[in-house]
PDB file of C-alpha atoms in Angstrom:
ATOM      1  CA  MET A 728      80.518 164.004  39.953  1.00 48.00           C
ATOM      2  CA  LYS A 729      83.977 165.558  40.365  1.00 46.00           C
ATOM      3  CA  MET A 730      85.016 164.125  37.019  1.00 47.00           C
ATOM      4  CA  LYS A 731      82.010 165.713  35.285  1.00 50.00           C
ATOM      5  CA  LEU A 732      82.778 169.147  36.725  1.00 46.00           C
ATOM      6  CA  ILE A 733      86.555 169.424  36.681  1.00 47.00           C
ATOM      7  CA  THR A 734      87.472 167.786  33.371  1.00 50.00           C
ATOM      8  CA  PRO A 735      85.200 170.007  31.218  1.00 48.00           C
ATOM      9  CA  LEU A 736      86.489 173.051  33.121  1.00 44.00           C
ATOM     10  CA  LEU A 737      90.092 172.120  32.373  1.00 45.00           C
ATOM     11  CA  PHE A 738      89.429 171.713  28.672  1.00 44.00           C
ATOM     12  CA  ALA A 739      87.318 174.869  28.617  1.00 43.00           C
ATOM     13  CA  LEU A 740      90.268 176.833  29.973  1.00 40.00           C
ATOM     14  CA  MET A 741      92.459 175.353  27.253  1.00 43.00           C
ATOM     15  CA  SER A 742      89.945 176.385  24.573  1.00 43.00           C
ATOM     16  CA  VAL A 743      89.506 179.901  25.963  1.00 39.00           C
ATOM     17  CA  ASN A 744      93.234 180.512  25.918  1.00 41.00           C
ATOM     18  CA  ALA A 745      93.511 179.189  22.366  1.00 39.00           C
ATOM     19  CA  SER A 746      90.766 181.523  21.145  1.00 38.00           C
ATOM     20  CA  ALA A 747      92.004 184.572  23.012  1.00 38.00           C
ATOM     21  CA  ILE A 748      95.444 184.533  21.435  1.00 36.00           C
ATOM     22  CA  ALA A 749      94.467 183.571  17.906  1.00 39.00           C
ATOM     23  CA  GLY A 750      95.490 185.921  15.150  1.00 40.00           C
ATOM     24  CA  ASP A 751      98.693 187.871  15.823  1.00 45.00           C
ATOM     25  CA  GLN A 752     100.046 185.434  18.375  1.00 49.00           C
ATOM     26  CA  SER A 753     101.682 182.131  17.481  1.00 87.00           C
ATOM     27  CA  PHE A 754     100.860 178.569  18.353  1.00 91.00           C
ATOM     28  CA  SER A 755     103.147 175.541  18.499  1.00 93.00           C
ATOM     29  CA  PHE A 756     102.174 171.917  18.922  1.00 94.00           C
ATOM     30  CA  GLY A 757     103.956 168.621  19.211  1.00 96.00           C
ATOM     31  CA  PHE A 758     104.779 165.633  21.359  1.00 96.00           C
ATOM     32  CA  SER A 759     106.228 165.196  24.850  1.00 96.00           C
ATOM     33  CA  GLY A 760     107.818 162.134  26.383  1.00 96.00           C
ATOM     34  CA  GLY A 761     109.807 161.431  29.490  1.00 96.00           C
ATOM     35  CA  TYR A 762     110.463 159.715  32.771  1.00 96.00           C
ATOM     36  CA  LEU A 763     108.165 159.758  35.809  1.00 96.00           C
ATOM     37  CA  VAL A 764     109.222 159.141  39.415  1.00 95.00           C
ATOM     38  CA  PRO A 765     106.350 158.531  41.877  1.00 94.00           C
ATOM     39  CA  ILE A 766     107.009 159.722  45.435  1.00 92.00           C
ATOM     40  CA  HIS A 767     104.604 158.331  48.020  1.00 89.00           C
ATOM     41  CA  SER A 768     103.609 160.226  51.154  1.00 87.00           C
ATOM     42  CA  GLY A 769     101.572 158.930  54.049  1.00 82.00           C
ATOM     43  CA  SER A 770     100.762 155.238  53.933  1.00 74.00           C
ATOM     44  CA  PHE A 771      97.821 152.915  53.622  1.00 74.00           C
ATOM     45  CA  THR A 772      96.400 150.150  55.778  1.00 70.00           C
ATOM     46  CA  TYR A 773      95.688 146.896  54.015  1.00 63.00           C
ATOM     47  CA  ILE A 774      92.820 144.943  55.569  1.00 57.00           C
ATOM     48  CA  ASN A 775      91.665 141.545  54.347  1.00 54.00           C
ATOM     49  CA  LYS A 776      88.609 140.296  56.213  1.00 52.00           C
ATOM     50  CA  ASP A 777      89.217 136.735  54.999  1.00 51.00           C
ATOM     51  CA  THR A 778      92.674 136.401  56.511  1.00 49.00           C
ATOM     52  CA  PRO A 779      93.094 134.005  59.449  1.00 45.00           C
ATOM     53  CA  TYR A 780      95.737 136.370  60.815  1.00 45.00           C
ATOM     54  CA  SER A 781      95.368 139.957  61.995  1.00 43.00           C
ATOM     55  CA  GLY A 782      94.813 141.092  58.410  1.00 48.00           C
ATOM     56  CA  LYS A 783      95.820 144.696  59.067  1.00 54.00           C
ATOM     57  CA  PHE A 784      99.129 145.954  57.682  1.00 60.00           C
ATOM     58  CA  ARG A 785     100.331 149.522  57.154  1.00 64.00           C
ATOM     59  CA  PHE A 786     102.611 150.231  54.200  1.00 69.00           C
ATOM     60  CA  SER A 787     104.200 152.807  51.980  1.00 72.00           C
ATOM     61  CA  PHE A 788     106.552 152.404  48.990  1.00 81.00           C
ATOM     62  CA  ASP A 789     110.265 153.148  48.709  1.00 78.00           C
ATOM     63  CA  LYS A 790     110.973 152.923  44.965  1.00 82.00           C
ATOM     64  CA  GLY A 791     109.231 153.269  41.646  1.00 90.00           C
ATOM     65  CA  ALA A 792     109.477 154.488  38.063  1.00 94.00           C
ATOM     66  CA  GLY A 793     107.275 155.120  35.058  1.00 96.00           C
ATOM     67  CA  VAL A 794     106.755 156.911  31.757  1.00 96.00           C
ATOM     68  CA  TRP A 795     104.986 160.094  30.711  1.00 95.00           C
ATOM     69  CA  THR A 796     103.862 160.959  27.180  1.00 96.00           C
ATOM     70  CA  ALA A 797     101.477 163.565  25.771  1.00 97.00           C
ATOM     71  CA  LEU A 798     100.397 165.741  22.877  1.00 97.00           C
ATOM     72  CA  THR A 799     101.294 169.343  23.713  1.00 96.00           C
ATOM     73  CA  GLY A 800     100.343 172.836  22.620  1.00 95.00           C
ATOM     74  CA  THR A 801     101.851 176.222  23.507  1.00 95.00           C
ATOM     75  CA  PHE A 802     100.221 179.609  22.905  1.00 94.00           C
ATOM     76  CA  LYS A 803     102.253 182.820  23.078  1.00 92.00           C
ATOM     77  CA  LEU A 804     100.575 185.620  25.015  1.00 91.00           C
ATOM     78  CA  ASP A 805     102.831 188.581  24.138  1.00 88.00           C
ATOM     79  CA  LYS A 806     105.079 189.784  21.321  1.00 83.00           C
ATOM     80  CA  GLU A 807     108.211 189.437  23.459  1.00 82.00           C
ATOM     81  CA  SER A 808     107.426 185.736  23.953  1.00 82.00           C
ATOM     82  CA  LYS A 809     107.899 185.986  27.706  1.00 90.00           C
ATOM     83  CA  PHE A 810     104.477 184.642  28.643  1.00 94.00           C
ATOM     84  CA  SER A 811     102.724 181.643  27.169  1.00 95.00           C
ATOM     85  CA  ILE A 812     100.120 179.035  27.992  1.00 96.00           C
ATOM     86  CA  GLY A 813     101.096 175.384  27.772  1.00 96.00           C
ATOM     87  CA  THR A 814      98.638 172.501  27.559  1.00 96.00           C
ATOM     88  CA  SER A 815      98.978 168.749  27.215  1.00 97.00           C
ATOM     89  CA  LEU A 816      96.821 165.662  26.904  1.00 98.00           C
ATOM     90  CA  GLY A 817      98.325 162.215  27.282  1.00 97.00           C
ATOM     91  CA  TYR A 818      98.895 159.255  29.548  1.00 96.00           C
ATOM     92  CA  SER A 819     101.265 158.049  32.245  1.00 97.00           C
ATOM     93  CA  SER A 820     102.025 154.742  33.907  1.00 97.00           C
ATOM     94  CA  PHE A 821     104.271 153.659  36.759  1.00 96.00           C
ATOM     95  CA  THR A 822     105.011 150.848  39.190  1.00 95.00           C
ATOM     96  CA  SER A 823     106.090 151.247  42.826  1.00 92.00           C
ATOM     97  CA  GLU A 824     107.431 148.563  45.143  1.00 88.00           C
ATOM     98  CA  ASP A 825     108.259 147.984  48.796  1.00 82.00           C
ATOM     99  CA  ASP A 826     110.181 144.880  49.864  1.00 73.00           C
ATOM    100  CA  LYS A 827     111.685 145.876  53.197  1.00 68.00           C
ATOM    101  CA  GLU A 828     112.565 143.262  55.772  1.00 65.00           C
ATOM    102  CA  ARG A 829     109.878 143.181  58.474  1.00 65.00           C
ATOM    103  CA  ASP A 830     111.152 140.662  61.000  1.00 64.00           C
ATOM    104  CA  SER A 831     113.837 138.045  61.597  1.00 65.00           C
ATOM    105  CA  TYR A 832     114.783 135.547  64.273  1.00 63.00           C
ATOM    106  CA  VAL A 833     117.310 132.785  64.999  1.00 69.00           C
ATOM    107  CA  ALA A 834     116.076 129.217  65.564  1.00 64.00           C
ATOM    108  CA  THR A 835     117.945 126.210  66.966  1.00 66.00           C
ATOM    109  CA  LEU A 836     117.371 122.902  65.193  1.00 62.00           C
ATOM    110  CA  THR A 837     117.357 119.379  66.666  1.00 64.00           C
ATOM    111  CA  TYR A 838     121.134 118.915  66.511  1.00 66.00           C
ATOM    112  CA  GLY A 839     121.988 122.415  67.694  1.00 67.00           C
ATOM    113  CA  GLU A 840     122.303 124.121  64.322  1.00 66.00           C
ATOM    114  CA  LYS A 841     121.317 127.777  64.420  1.00 68.00           C
ATOM    115  CA  VAL A 842     119.541 129.227  61.408  1.00 66.00           C
ATOM    116  CA  THR A 843     118.069 132.626  60.678  1.00 68.00           C
ATOM    117  CA  THR A 844     114.600 133.120  59.254  1.00 69.00           C
ATOM    118  CA  VAL A 845     113.768 136.447  57.601  1.00 70.00           C
ATOM    119  CA  MET A 846     110.231 137.624  56.798  1.00 69.00           C
ATOM    120  CA  PHE A 847     109.231 140.210  54.208  1.00 71.00           C
ATOM    121  CA  PHE A 848     106.036 141.925  53.186  1.00 76.00           C
ATOM    122  CA  TYR A 849     106.363 142.583  49.470  1.00 78.00           C
ATOM    123  CA  ASN A 850     104.030 145.184  47.925  1.00 82.00           C
ATOM    124  CA  LYS A 851     103.695 146.380  44.341  1.00 87.00           C
ATOM    125  CA  PHE A 852     101.299 149.039  43.046  1.00 90.00           C
ATOM    126  CA  SER A 853     100.858 149.882  39.353  1.00 94.00           C
ATOM    127  CA  GLU A 854      98.794 152.632  37.760  1.00 94.00           C
ATOM    128  CA  PHE A 855      97.774 153.705  34.238  1.00 97.00           C
ATOM    129  CA  ALA A 856      96.130 157.132  33.849  1.00 97.00           C
ATOM    130  CA  LEU A 857      95.005 159.720  31.314  1.00 98.00           C
ATOM    131  CA  ASN A 858      96.362 163.211  32.048  1.00 98.00           C
ATOM    132  CA  ALA A 859      95.499 166.789  31.090  1.00 98.00           C
ATOM    133  CA  THR A 860      97.649 169.749  32.163  1.00 98.00           C
ATOM    134  CA  LEU A 861      97.391 173.532  31.938  1.00 97.00           C
ATOM    135  CA  ASN A 862     100.441 175.715  32.678  1.00 97.00           C
ATOM    136  CA  LEU A 863     101.383 179.375  32.671  1.00 97.00           C
ATOM    137  CA  ARG A 864     104.930 179.629  31.265  1.00 97.00           C
ATOM    138  CA  TYR A 865     107.246 182.597  31.865  1.00 96.00           C
ATOM    139  CA  LYS A 866     110.701 183.247  30.372  1.00 95.00           C
ATOM    140  CA  PRO A 867     112.331 186.164  32.265  1.00 93.00           C
ATOM    141  CA  PHE A 868     115.556 186.325  30.224  1.00 90.00           C
ATOM    142  CA  GLU A 869     115.830 187.676  26.690  1.00 85.00           C
ATOM    143  CA  SER A 870     119.245 186.079  26.175  1.00 85.00           C
ATOM    144  CA  ASN A 871     118.112 182.448  26.574  1.00 88.00           C
ATOM    145  CA  GLY A 872     115.066 180.201  26.711  1.00 91.00           C
ATOM    146  CA  LEU A 873     115.145 179.361  30.414  1.00 95.00           C
ATOM    147  CA  GLY A 874     111.750 179.674  32.044  1.00 96.00           C
ATOM    148  CA  ILE A 875     109.474 178.642  34.883  1.00 97.00           C
ATOM    149  CA  LEU A 876     105.993 177.182  34.757  1.00 97.00           C
ATOM    150  CA  ALA A 877     103.104 176.741  37.171  1.00 98.00           C
ATOM    151  CA  GLY A 878      99.711 175.202  36.697  1.00 98.00           C
ATOM    152  CA  ALA A 879      97.415 172.278  37.402  1.00 98.00           C
ATOM    153  CA  SER A 880      96.988 168.683  36.325  1.00 98.00           C
ATOM    154  CA  GLY A 881      93.995 166.378  36.203  1.00 97.00           C
ATOM    155  CA  SER A 882      94.426 162.603  35.938  1.00 97.00           C
ATOM    156  CA  TYR A 883      91.850 159.872  35.482  1.00 97.00           C
ATOM    157  CA  LEU A 884      92.954 156.404  36.594  1.00 95.00           C
ATOM    158  CA  ILE A 885      92.107 153.902  33.871  1.00 95.00           C
ATOM    159  CA  SER A 886      93.495 150.921  35.743  1.00 93.00           C
ATOM    160  CA  ASN A 887      95.438 149.950  38.849  1.00 92.00           C
ATOM    161  CA  SER A 888      96.775 146.740  40.334  1.00 88.00           C
ATOM    162  CA  TYR A 889      98.076 145.793  43.756  1.00 84.00           C
ATOM    163  CA  LEU A 890     100.138 142.749  44.747  1.00 81.00           C
ATOM    164  CA  PHE A 891     100.752 141.874  48.413  1.00 77.00           C
ATOM    165  CA  ILE A 892     102.922 138.869  49.293  1.00 75.00           C
ATOM    166  CA  TYR A 893     104.008 137.521  52.652  1.00 71.00           C
ATOM    167  CA  ASP A 894     107.506 136.219  51.964  1.00 68.00           C
ATOM    168  CA  THR A 895     109.562 133.959  54.239  1.00 68.00           C
ATOM    169  CA  VAL A 896     113.226 133.154  53.566  1.00 65.00           C
ATOM    170  CA  TYR A 897     114.758 130.233  55.433  1.00 61.00           C
ATOM    171  CA  ASP A 898     118.479 129.762  55.891  1.00 59.00           C
ATOM    172  CA  ALA A 899     120.002 127.577  53.182  1.00 49.00           C
ATOM    173  CA  SER A 900     121.243 125.125  55.828  1.00 53.00           C
ATOM    174  CA  VAL A 901     117.695 124.215  56.894  1.00 49.00           C
ATOM    175  CA  PRO A 902     117.035 120.534  56.012  1.00 47.00           C
ATOM    176  CA  LYS A 903     114.087 119.803  53.754  1.00 43.00           C
ATOM    177  CA  VAL A 904     112.369 117.910  56.563  1.00 39.00           C
ATOM    178  CA  VAL A 905     111.952 121.118  58.600  1.00 38.00           C
ATOM    179  CA  LYS A 906     108.364 122.205  58.059  1.00 38.00           C
ATOM    180  CA  PRO A 907     107.660 125.850  57.241  1.00 40.00           C
ATOM    181  CA  TYR A 908     105.009 127.768  59.149  1.00 41.00           C
ATOM    182  CA  PHE A 909     102.538 127.253  56.340  1.00 42.00           C
ATOM    183  CA  ASN A 910     101.828 123.619  55.555  1.00 40.00           C
ATOM    184  CA  LEU A 911     101.963 123.669  51.780  1.00 39.00           C
ATOM    185  CA  ASN A 912     100.504 120.159  51.561  1.00 41.00           C
ATOM    186  CA  GLU A 913      97.124 121.526  52.653  1.00 40.00           C
ATOM    187  CA  PRO A 914      94.910 124.163  51.040  1.00 39.00           C
ATOM    188  CA  PRO A 915      94.750 127.644  52.590  1.00 40.00           C
ATOM    189  CA  ILE A 916      92.534 127.892  55.672  1.00 37.00           C
ATOM    190  CA  VAL A 917      90.226 130.593  54.311  1.00 36.00           C
ATOM    191  CA  GLY A 918      90.124 133.049  51.458  1.00 42.00           C
ATOM    192  CA  ASN A 919      91.914 132.694  48.158  1.00 45.00           C
ATOM    193  CA  PHE A 920      95.491 132.765  49.423  1.00 47.00           C
ATOM    194  CA  VAL A 921      97.943 131.118  47.041  1.00 49.00           C
ATOM    195  CA  PRO A 922     100.947 129.533  48.824  1.00 51.00           C
ATOM    196  CA  TYR A 923     103.818 128.350  46.675  1.00 48.00           C
ATOM    197  CA  TYR A 924     107.469 127.331  46.906  1.00 47.00           C
ATOM    198  CA  ARG A 925     110.044 129.646  45.363  1.00 48.00           C
ATOM    199  CA  ASP A 926     112.867 127.248  46.248  1.00 49.00           C
ATOM    200  CA  ILE A 927     113.746 124.844  49.047  1.00 50.00           C
ATOM    201  CA  THR A 928     114.357 127.592  51.586  1.00 55.00           C
ATOM    202  CA  HIS A 929     111.968 130.215  50.269  1.00 58.00           C
ATOM    203  CA  ILE A 930     108.154 130.280  50.417  1.00 63.00           C
ATOM    204  CA  ALA A 931     105.520 132.932  49.949  1.00 65.00           C
ATOM    205  CA  ILE A 932     101.793 133.450  50.331  1.00 68.00           C
ATOM    206  CA  ILE A 933      99.878 135.845  48.100  1.00 69.00           C
ATOM    207  CA  TYR A 934      97.439 137.850  50.219  1.00 69.00           C
ATOM    208  CA  TYR A 935      96.096 140.062  47.434  1.00 71.00           C
ATOM    209  CA  ASP A 936      96.510 140.303  43.671  1.00 75.00           C
ATOM    210  CA  GLY A 937      94.143 142.614  41.772  1.00 78.00           C
ATOM    211  CA  ARG A 938      92.597 146.080  41.648  1.00 83.00           C
ATOM    212  CA  LEU A 939      92.273 148.091  44.839  1.00 78.00           C
ATOM    213  CA  PRO A 940      88.553 148.761  45.362  1.00 74.00           C
ATOM    214  CA  ASP A 941      88.750 152.011  47.333  1.00 79.00           C
ATOM    215  CA  ILE A 942      90.438 154.272  44.767  1.00 87.00           C
ATOM    216  CA  ASN A 943      89.732 157.899  43.830  1.00 91.00           C
ATOM    217  CA  LEU A 944      89.720 157.669  40.042  1.00 93.00           C
ATOM    218  CA  LEU A 945      90.082 161.434  39.549  1.00 95.00           C
ATOM    219  CA  GLN A 946      93.388 162.876  40.812  1.00 96.00           C
ATOM    220  CA  ILE A 947      94.027 166.645  40.921  1.00 97.00           C
ATOM    221  CA  SER A 948      97.526 168.121  41.368  1.00 98.00           C
ATOM    222  CA  LEU A 949      99.300 171.463  41.343  1.00 98.00           C
ATOM    223  CA  ARG A 950     102.498 171.579  39.301  1.00 98.00           C
ATOM    224  CA  THR A 951     105.572 173.768  39.008  1.00 98.00           C
ATOM    225  CA  GLY A 952     108.922 173.422  37.304  1.00 97.00           C
ATOM    226  CA  LEU A 953     111.662 174.686  35.002  1.00 98.00           C
ATOM    227  CA  PHE A 954     111.977 174.436  31.220  1.00 97.00           C
ATOM    228  CA  TYR A 955     114.358 175.573  28.487  1.00 96.00           C
ATOM    229  CA  ASP A 956     113.242 176.384  24.927  1.00 94.00           C
ATOM    230  CA  PHE A 957     115.647 176.211  21.975  1.00 93.00           C
ATOM    231  CA  ARG A 958     115.390 175.549  18.237  1.00 92.00           C
ATOM    232  CA  VAL A 959     116.932 172.805  16.122  1.00 92.00           C
ATOM    233  CA  LEU A 960     116.166 172.782  12.372  1.00 90.00           C
ATOM    234  CA  GLY A 961     112.988 174.774  12.902  1.00 86.00           C
ATOM    235  CA  ILE A 962     111.697 172.519  15.682  1.00 93.00           C
ATOM    236  CA  ILE A 963     111.264 173.892  19.218  1.00 94.00           C
ATOM    237  CA  LEU A 964     112.799 171.538  21.776  1.00 95.00           C
ATOM    238  CA  SER A 965     111.896 172.107  25.406  1.00 96.00           C
ATOM    239  CA  PRO A 966     113.383 169.872  28.122  1.00 96.00           C
ATOM    240  CA  SER A 967     111.735 170.334  31.512  1.00 97.00           C
ATOM    241  CA  ILE A 968     111.608 169.063  35.060  1.00 98.00           C
ATOM    242  CA  VAL A 969     108.251 169.364  36.824  1.00 98.00           C
ATOM    243  CA  TYR A 970     107.050 168.551  40.327  1.00 98.00           C
ATOM    244  CA  GLN A 971     103.380 167.703  40.866  1.00 98.00           C
ATOM    245  CA  TYR A 972     101.860 168.147  44.321  1.00 97.00           C
ATOM    246  CA  PRO A 973      98.734 166.005  44.844  1.00 96.00           C
ATOM    247  CA  LEU A 974      95.564 167.613  46.201  1.00 96.00           C
ATOM    248  CA  THR A 975      93.707 164.296  46.069  1.00 94.00           C
ATOM    249  CA  LYS A 976      94.327 161.175  48.118  1.00 91.00           C
ATOM    250  CA  ILE A 977      94.646 157.869  46.292  1.00 88.00           C
ATOM    251  CA  SER A 978      92.066 156.313  48.589  1.00 81.00           C
ATOM    252  CA  SER A 979      89.254 158.212  50.274  1.00 77.00           C
ATOM    253  CA  SER A 980      89.735 156.246  53.506  1.00 74.00           C
ATOM    254  CA  GLN A 981      93.549 156.580  53.726  1.00 79.00           C
ATOM    255  CA  ASP A 982      96.186 159.336  53.993  1.00 83.00           C
ATOM    256  CA  TRP A 983      98.111 157.929  51.013  1.00 87.00           C
ATOM    257  CA  LYS A 984      99.116 160.438  48.299  1.00 91.00           C
ATOM    258  CA  ILE A 985     101.407 160.154  45.283  1.00 92.00           C
ATOM    259  CA  HIS A 986     103.656 163.075  44.322  1.00 95.00           C
ATOM    260  CA  ARG A 987     105.247 163.016  40.868  1.00 96.00           C
ATOM    261  CA  LEU A 988     108.575 164.207  39.512  1.00 96.00           C
ATOM    262  CA  ILE A 989     108.482 164.349  35.708  1.00 97.00           C
ATOM    263  CA  CYS A 990     111.570 164.797  33.525  1.00 97.00           C
ATOM    264  CA  SER A 991     110.545 165.178  29.893  1.00 96.00           C
ATOM    265  CA  ILE A 992     111.294 166.883  26.589  1.00 96.00           C
ATOM    266  CA  ASP A 993     108.834 168.516  24.186  1.00 95.00           C
ATOM    267  CA  ALA A 994     109.338 168.622  20.429  1.00 95.00           C
ATOM    268  CA  ARG A 995     107.002 171.247  18.915  1.00 95.00           C
ATOM    269  CA  TYR A 996     106.356 172.692  15.471  1.00 93.00           C
ATOM    270  CA  GLN A 997     105.437 176.389  15.388  1.00 86.00           C
ATOM    271  CA  LEU A 998     102.706 177.599  13.049  1.00 77.00           C
TER     272      LEU A 998
END
């Protein structure tokens, strides 16, 4: 329902602005591409009802990167070219990971050797989305093309994937005869867990690998940033850095949100 209401409104605003400034005012269009950094706030609780263990783990992500690309249009609103409306329609994708150490302990073997076992919870989240943006652009200085922008963004998540692995690293001095916690000669107790060896002293169990079911497909954000317009051989180039503040949670049942920092450059042709 939200998608049906908000997306037409966003494109209606784009059309209204295009019509209102037609005639004496100028229009430029082109392509934008750049780098996207996802910044996660809050966290989410992963619960797997099939797990023989507690099955409840709370996570966030500490690193990630992605790409941003779009078709763009800019409409001048005044003769001095101080105010303009910027629009874009495109896609973005990114991957975020978290592989922090969760626990470790020292064990004493039969002949007194001491070895350290380290356990990790490895998480990876990937997203692919269609994006539409609408910005008010303002250039306060007549001497250069530096300006500020503010507006809104709507994103529709086409796909997502989540990978959750319980990872155990044994000290390299552990003999092969020392059994790991998970007996890899037997099938998993319940569920579709996939245990596998990574090497002699390294095993892992996949808890989850697939789409997250509880996802808000429509994401709404506010955005603000800086840009700089200049011309090269008749083409308007406009590098920018934009921060997007999410109004929508990724999951309706969690407090997990994804902020975005987008560094990009527009190349536009002016009619």
